Amino acid sequence: KNKPKFFITFVMGFLGNLFPSDGPDVPKREARQTLRWSSLFLGELRDGLTMINMQSAFLIVSKNYTEKQAGILFFVFGMSQFLFQTPAGYLYDYSDSKLQWLSMAAIGTTLLTVFTATFALPYGDNLNLMILVKFLQGAITSFIPPGLNSITQGIVGAKGMTTQVAVNEMMNHLGTAIIVLVGSLLGVWLYPNL
């Protein structure tokens, strides 16, 4: 009985967050909107494009890597993120240049993604170089989550942190879905001339 009412309230609240009306805290609301739309791409940049969704599939399909080779790269990437995320968070805690650090991490991981796609040899012939690249890329991408969270806390404070992180994560997954959908549609449209 309450489900339709809950659903309508949820949808209206979601739309209200995306398209809020003018109020006294316009700069903070604009900052939250910018944060929300930035989150749309940062999640995919952090994990999906770099290794999970796109890069491992690209290496297996286009460069004839084995699943074992892609798995080794995936493992190195993940462990590197694990090792460097706490030091990255510590750096953000004491830095006044959070936006610059986050921007450099986004640019660095994008460059390493392009480097991997460009210089990966077929059949994993330069696997040692790719392991080094994935280690560096994991270290660089480890700066994205604490950077986004520290900027979020600076904008919304401790009180609004939970809600804003939930919105950021939702936008991260929406960005991933959009990129996978666009990639799939391009694949269907361009087939067999990929």
PDB file of C-alpha atoms in Angstrom:
ATOM      1  CA  LYS A   1       0.000   0.000   0.000  1.00  0.00           C
ATOM      2  CA  ASN A   2       2.856   2.433   0.843  1.00  0.00           C
ATOM      3  CA  LYS A   3       5.104   1.301  -2.015  1.00  0.00           C
ATOM      4  CA  PRO A   4       3.680   3.653  -4.693  1.00  0.00           C
ATOM      5  CA  LYS A   5       3.862   6.586  -2.278  1.00  0.00           C
ATOM      6  CA  PHE A   6       7.459   5.707  -1.360  1.00  0.00           C
ATOM      7  CA  PHE A   7       8.396   5.356  -5.032  1.00  0.00           C
ATOM      8  CA  ILE A   8       6.861   8.727  -5.937  1.00  0.00           C
ATOM      9  CA  THR A   9       8.593  10.380  -2.981  1.00  0.00           C
ATOM     10  CA  PHE A  10      11.901   8.779  -3.977  1.00  0.00           C
ATOM     11  CA  VAL A  11      11.608   9.852  -7.631  1.00  0.00           C
ATOM     12  CA  MET A  12      10.558  13.403  -6.707  1.00  0.00           C
ATOM     13  CA  GLY A  13      13.441  13.637  -4.219  1.00  0.00           C
ATOM     14  CA  PHE A  14      15.875  12.362  -6.838  1.00  0.00           C
ATOM     15  CA  LEU A  15      14.615  14.844  -9.430  1.00  0.00           C
ATOM     16  CA  GLY A  16      14.679  17.579  -6.810  1.00  0.00           C
ATOM     17  CA  ASN A  17      18.348  16.794  -6.172  1.00  0.00           C
ATOM     18  CA  LEU A  18      19.129  16.933  -9.880  1.00  0.00           C
ATOM     19  CA  PHE A  19      17.076  20.064 -10.585  1.00  0.00           C
ATOM     20  CA  PRO A  20      16.678  21.978  -7.315  1.00  0.00           C
ATOM     21  CA  SER A  21      14.857  25.294  -7.089  1.00  0.00           C
ATOM     22  CA  ASP A  22      16.665  28.522  -6.250  1.00  0.00           C
ATOM     23  CA  GLY A  23      17.318  29.174  -2.587  1.00  0.00           C
ATOM     24  CA  PRO A  24      19.648  31.015  -0.246  1.00  0.00           C
ATOM     25  CA  ASP A  25      22.553  28.558  -0.555  1.00  0.00           C
ATOM     26  CA  VAL A  26      23.031  28.837  -4.339  1.00  0.00           C
ATOM     27  CA  PRO A  27      26.883  28.539  -4.313  1.00  0.00           C
ATOM     28  CA  LYS A  28      26.791  25.366  -2.193  1.00  0.00           C
ATOM     29  CA  ARG A  29      24.070  23.858  -4.355  1.00  0.00           C
ATOM     30  CA  GLU A  30      26.040  24.671  -7.506  1.00  0.00           C
ATOM     31  CA  ALA A  31      29.114  23.057  -5.956  1.00  0.00           C
ATOM     32  CA  ARG A  32      27.060  19.947  -5.130  1.00  0.00           C
ATOM     33  CA  GLN A  33      25.757  19.815  -8.708  1.00  0.00           C
ATOM     34  CA  THR A  34      29.282  20.124 -10.110  1.00  0.00           C
ATOM     35  CA  LEU A  35      30.406  17.376  -7.728  1.00  0.00           C
ATOM     36  CA  ARG A  36      27.524  15.180  -8.848  1.00  0.00           C
ATOM     37  CA  TRP A  37      28.306  15.557 -12.547  1.00  0.00           C
ATOM     38  CA  SER A  38      32.035  15.093 -11.940  1.00  0.00           C
ATOM     39  CA  SER A  39      31.220  11.834 -10.183  1.00  0.00           C
ATOM     40  CA  LEU A  40      29.488  10.660 -13.345  1.00  0.00           C
ATOM     41  CA  PHE A  41      32.883  10.121 -14.959  1.00  0.00           C
ATOM     42  CA  LEU A  42      35.293   9.651 -12.058  1.00  0.00           C
ATOM     43  CA  GLY A  43      34.033   6.185 -11.111  1.00  0.00           C
ATOM     44  CA  GLU A  44      34.611   4.828 -14.583  1.00  0.00           C
ATOM     45  CA  LEU A  45      37.952   6.565 -14.781  1.00  0.00           C
ATOM     46  CA  ARG A  46      38.990   5.069 -11.443  1.00  0.00           C
ATOM     47  CA  ASP A  47      38.125   1.426 -12.070  1.00  0.00           C
ATOM     48  CA  GLY A  48      36.136   0.601 -15.174  1.00  0.00           C
ATOM     49  CA  LEU A  49      38.077   2.156 -17.995  1.00  0.00           C
ATOM     50  CA  THR A  50      41.432   1.424 -16.408  1.00  0.00           C
ATOM     51  CA  MET A  51      41.013  -2.286 -15.802  1.00  0.00           C
ATOM     52  CA  ILE A  52      37.697  -3.819 -14.820  1.00  0.00           C
ATOM     53  CA  ASN A  53      35.353  -3.266 -17.758  1.00  0.00           C
ATOM     54  CA  MET A  54      37.185  -1.990 -20.747  1.00  0.00           C
ATOM     55  CA  GLN A  55      40.915  -2.553 -20.594  1.00  0.00           C
ATOM     56  CA  SER A  56      40.904  -6.237 -19.674  1.00  0.00           C
ATOM     57  CA  ALA A  57      38.323  -6.972 -22.387  1.00  0.00           C
ATOM     58  CA  PHE A  58      40.395  -4.961 -24.875  1.00  0.00           C
ATOM     59  CA  LEU A  59      43.592  -6.827 -24.002  1.00  0.00           C
ATOM     60  CA  ILE A  60      41.939 -10.242 -24.248  1.00  0.00           C
ATOM     61  CA  VAL A  61      39.999  -9.576 -27.455  1.00  0.00           C
ATOM     62  CA  SER A  62      42.248  -7.218 -29.403  1.00  0.00           C
ATOM     63  CA  LYS A  63      45.718  -8.084 -28.136  1.00  0.00           C
ATOM     64  CA  ASN A  64      45.125 -11.828 -27.598  1.00  0.00           C
ATOM     65  CA  TYR A  65      46.121 -11.799 -23.931  1.00  0.00           C
ATOM     66  CA  THR A  66      45.189 -14.912 -22.012  1.00  0.00           C
ATOM     67  CA  GLU A  67      42.834 -14.662 -19.067  1.00  0.00           C
ATOM     68  CA  LYS A  68      45.815 -15.457 -16.837  1.00  0.00           C
ATOM     69  CA  GLN A  69      47.801 -12.508 -18.192  1.00  0.00           C
ATOM     70  CA  ALA A  70      44.829 -10.144 -17.813  1.00  0.00           C
ATOM     71  CA  GLY A  71      44.281 -11.529 -14.316  1.00  0.00           C
ATOM     72  CA  ILE A  72      47.886 -10.805 -13.351  1.00  0.00           C
ATOM     73  CA  LEU A  73      47.463  -7.208 -14.548  1.00  0.00           C
ATOM     74  CA  PHE A  74      44.152  -6.949 -12.685  1.00  0.00           C
ATOM     75  CA  PHE A  75      45.780  -8.259  -9.496  1.00  0.00           C
ATOM     76  CA  VAL A  76      48.749  -5.859  -9.723  1.00  0.00           C
ATOM     77  CA  PHE A  77      46.400  -2.939 -10.416  1.00  0.00           C
ATOM     78  CA  GLY A  78      44.161  -3.777  -7.444  1.00  0.00           C
ATOM     79  CA  MET A  79      47.012  -4.371  -5.002  1.00  0.00           C
ATOM     80  CA  SER A  80      48.647  -1.120  -6.040  1.00  0.00           C
ATOM     81  CA  GLN A  81      45.395   0.740  -5.343  1.00  0.00           C
ATOM     82  CA  PHE A  82      45.190  -1.001  -1.973  1.00  0.00           C
ATOM     83  CA  LEU A  83      48.750  -0.054  -1.023  1.00  0.00           C
ATOM     84  CA  PHE A  84      48.556   3.597  -2.056  1.00  0.00           C
ATOM     85  CA  GLN A  85      45.019   4.616  -1.024  1.00  0.00           C
ATOM     86  CA  THR A  86      45.813   5.281   2.660  1.00  0.00           C
ATOM     87  CA  PRO A  87      48.872   7.442   1.876  1.00  0.00           C
ATOM     88  CA  ALA A  88      46.757   9.281  -0.715  1.00  0.00           C
ATOM     89  CA  GLY A  89      44.095   9.941   1.915  1.00  0.00           C
ATOM     90  CA  TYR A  90      46.746  11.217   4.309  1.00  0.00           C
ATOM     91  CA  LEU A  91      48.036  13.578   1.633  1.00  0.00           C
ATOM     92  CA  TYR A  92      44.520  14.908   1.009  1.00  0.00           C
ATOM     93  CA  ASP A  93      43.972  15.436   4.735  1.00  0.00           C
ATOM     94  CA  TYR A  94      46.848  17.903   4.872  1.00  0.00           C
ATOM     95  CA  SER A  95      46.688  19.404   1.393  1.00  0.00           C
ATOM     96  CA  ASP A  96      45.143  22.676   0.317  1.00  0.00           C
ATOM     97  CA  SER A  97      45.409  21.572  -3.321  1.00  0.00           C
ATOM     98  CA  LYS A  98      42.812  18.797  -3.339  1.00  0.00           C
ATOM     99  CA  LEU A  99      41.317  19.731  -6.691  1.00  0.00           C
ATOM    100  CA  GLN A 100      44.742  19.870  -8.342  1.00  0.00           C
ATOM    101  CA  TRP A 101      45.712  16.446  -6.955  1.00  0.00           C
ATOM    102  CA  LEU A 102      42.419  14.956  -8.145  1.00  0.00           C
ATOM    103  CA  SER A 103      42.852  16.538 -11.595  1.00  0.00           C
ATOM    104  CA  MET A 104      46.410  15.220 -11.897  1.00  0.00           C
ATOM    105  CA  ALA A 105      45.238  11.732 -10.902  1.00  0.00           C
ATOM    106  CA  ALA A 106      42.484  11.802 -13.536  1.00  0.00           C
ATOM    107  CA  ILE A 107      44.861  13.006 -16.242  1.00  0.00           C
ATOM    108  CA  GLY A 108      47.584  10.538 -15.210  1.00  0.00           C
ATOM    109  CA  THR A 109      45.311   7.510 -15.246  1.00  0.00           C
ATOM    110  CA  THR A 110      43.867   8.561 -18.603  1.00  0.00           C
ATOM    111  CA  LEU A 111      47.348   8.849 -20.095  1.00  0.00           C
ATOM    112  CA  LEU A 112      48.327   5.418 -18.737  1.00  0.00           C
ATOM    113  CA  THR A 113      45.116   3.916 -20.156  1.00  0.00           C
ATOM    114  CA  VAL A 114      45.965   5.315 -23.588  1.00  0.00           C
ATOM    115  CA  PHE A 115      49.570   4.126 -23.151  1.00  0.00           C
ATOM    116  CA  THR A 116      48.362   0.593 -22.399  1.00  0.00           C
ATOM    117  CA  ALA A 117      46.059   0.536 -25.412  1.00  0.00           C
ATOM    118  CA  THR A 118      48.785   1.897 -27.676  1.00  0.00           C
ATOM    119  CA  PHE A 119      51.829  -0.050 -26.539  1.00  0.00           C
ATOM    120  CA  ALA A 120      50.488  -3.431 -25.383  1.00  0.00           C
ATOM    121  CA  LEU A 121      51.964  -6.033 -27.708  1.00  0.00           C
ATOM    122  CA  PRO A 122      49.932  -9.012 -28.931  1.00  0.00           C
ATOM    123  CA  TYR A 123      50.010 -12.173 -26.821  1.00  0.00           C
ATOM    124  CA  GLY A 124      51.460 -10.255 -23.864  1.00  0.00           C
ATOM    125  CA  ASP A 125      54.947 -10.108 -25.325  1.00  0.00           C
ATOM    126  CA  ASN A 126      55.749  -7.055 -23.159  1.00  0.00           C
ATOM    127  CA  LEU A 127      53.871  -8.229 -20.087  1.00  0.00           C
ATOM    128  CA  ASN A 128      56.561  -6.937 -17.701  1.00  0.00           C
ATOM    129  CA  LEU A 129      56.116  -3.402 -19.043  1.00  0.00           C
ATOM    130  CA  MET A 130      52.331  -3.710 -18.737  1.00  0.00           C
ATOM    131  CA  ILE A 131      52.710  -4.926 -15.130  1.00  0.00           C
ATOM    132  CA  LEU A 132      54.766  -1.816 -14.356  1.00  0.00           C
ATOM    133  CA  VAL A 133      52.193   0.404 -16.075  1.00  0.00           C
ATOM    134  CA  LYS A 134      49.332  -1.204 -14.126  1.00  0.00           C
ATOM    135  CA  PHE A 135      51.254  -0.796 -10.858  1.00  0.00           C
ATOM    136  CA  LEU A 136      51.739   2.918 -11.597  1.00  0.00           C
ATOM    137  CA  GLN A 137      48.161   3.278 -12.751  1.00  0.00           C
ATOM    138  CA  GLY A 138      46.838   1.635  -9.596  1.00  0.00           C
ATOM    139  CA  ALA A 139      48.922   4.027  -7.517  1.00  0.00           C
ATOM    140  CA  ILE A 140      47.610   7.027  -9.448  1.00  0.00           C
ATOM    141  CA  THR A 141      43.959   5.928  -9.408  1.00  0.00           C
ATOM    142  CA  SER A 142      44.184   5.424  -5.649  1.00  0.00           C
ATOM    143  CA  PHE A 143      44.150   9.235  -5.416  1.00  0.00           C
ATOM    144  CA  ILE A 144      40.650   9.475  -6.904  1.00  0.00           C
ATOM    145  CA  PRO A 145      38.378   8.073  -4.121  1.00  0.00           C
ATOM    146  CA  PRO A 146      39.946   9.967  -1.194  1.00  0.00           C
ATOM    147  CA  GLY A 147      40.159  13.088  -3.353  1.00  0.00           C
ATOM    148  CA  LEU A 148      36.498  12.949  -4.269  1.00  0.00           C
ATOM    149  CA  ASN A 149      35.529  12.221  -0.671  1.00  0.00           C
ATOM    150  CA  SER A 150      37.657  15.015   0.793  1.00  0.00           C
ATOM    151  CA  ILE A 151      36.247  17.531  -1.677  1.00  0.00           C
ATOM    152  CA  THR A 152      32.746  16.223  -0.916  1.00  0.00           C
ATOM    153  CA  GLN A 153      33.238  16.701   2.810  1.00  0.00           C
ATOM    154  CA  GLY A 154      34.550  20.211   2.215  1.00  0.00           C
ATOM    155  CA  ILE A 155      31.391  21.087   0.281  1.00  0.00           C
ATOM    156  CA  VAL A 156      28.662  19.375   2.325  1.00  0.00           C
ATOM    157  CA  GLY A 157      30.305  18.948   5.745  1.00  0.00           C
ATOM    158  CA  ALA A 158      30.064  15.926   7.999  1.00  0.00           C
ATOM    159  CA  LYS A 159      26.284  16.204   8.269  1.00  0.00           C
ATOM    160  CA  GLY A 160      25.579  15.851   4.548  1.00  0.00           C
ATOM    161  CA  MET A 161      28.445  13.468   3.795  1.00  0.00           C
ATOM    162  CA  THR A 162      26.462  10.210   3.774  1.00  0.00           C
ATOM    163  CA  THR A 163      23.807  11.497   1.405  1.00  0.00           C
ATOM    164  CA  GLN A 164      26.292  13.127  -0.958  1.00  0.00           C
ATOM    165  CA  VAL A 165      28.559  10.059  -1.076  1.00  0.00           C
ATOM    166  CA  ALA A 166      25.481   7.977  -1.956  1.00  0.00           C
ATOM    167  CA  VAL A 167      24.672  10.411  -4.782  1.00  0.00           C
ATOM    168  CA  ASN A 168      28.322  10.365  -5.929  1.00  0.00           C
ATOM    169  CA  GLU A 169      28.340   6.553  -6.042  1.00  0.00           C
ATOM    170  CA  MET A 170      25.018   6.485  -7.880  1.00  0.00           C
ATOM    171  CA  MET A 171      26.437   8.866 -10.473  1.00  0.00           C
ATOM    172  CA  ASN A 172      29.618   6.715 -10.697  1.00  0.00           C
ATOM    173  CA  HIS A 173      27.537   3.662 -11.601  1.00  0.00           C
ATOM    174  CA  LEU A 174      25.316   5.647 -13.953  1.00  0.00           C
ATOM    175  CA  GLY A 175      28.446   6.863 -15.749  1.00  0.00           C
ATOM    176  CA  THR A 176      29.669   3.285 -16.085  1.00  0.00           C
ATOM    177  CA  ALA A 177      26.302   2.200 -17.477  1.00  0.00           C
ATOM    178  CA  ILE A 178      26.297   5.048 -20.005  1.00  0.00           C
ATOM    179  CA  ILE A 179      29.834   4.274 -21.200  1.00  0.00           C
ATOM    180  CA  VAL A 180      29.099   0.537 -21.534  1.00  0.00           C
ATOM    181  CA  LEU A 181      25.854   1.304 -23.386  1.00  0.00           C
ATOM    182  CA  VAL A 182      27.567   3.716 -25.788  1.00  0.00           C
ATOM    183  CA  GLY A 183      30.419   1.248 -26.347  1.00  0.00           C
ATOM    184  CA  SER A 184      27.961  -1.566 -27.020  1.00  0.00           C
ATOM    185  CA  LEU A 185      25.921   0.530 -29.444  1.00  0.00           C
ATOM    186  CA  LEU A 186      29.084   1.602 -31.268  1.00  0.00           C
ATOM    187  CA  GLY A 187      30.157  -2.039 -31.460  1.00  0.00           C
ATOM    188  CA  VAL A 188      26.830  -3.061 -32.982  1.00  0.00           C
ATOM    189  CA  TRP A 189      26.805  -0.094 -35.352  1.00  0.00           C
ATOM    190  CA  LEU A 190      30.416  -0.440 -36.520  1.00  0.00           C
ATOM    191  CA  TYR A 191      30.487  -4.258 -36.722  1.00  0.00           C
ATOM    192  CA  PRO A 192      32.328  -5.884 -38.533  1.00  0.00           C
ATOM    193  CA  ASN A 193      34.650  -2.977 -39.300  1.00  0.00           C
ATOM    194  CA  LEU A 194      35.993  -2.518 -35.780  1.00  0.00           C
TER     195      LEU A 194
END
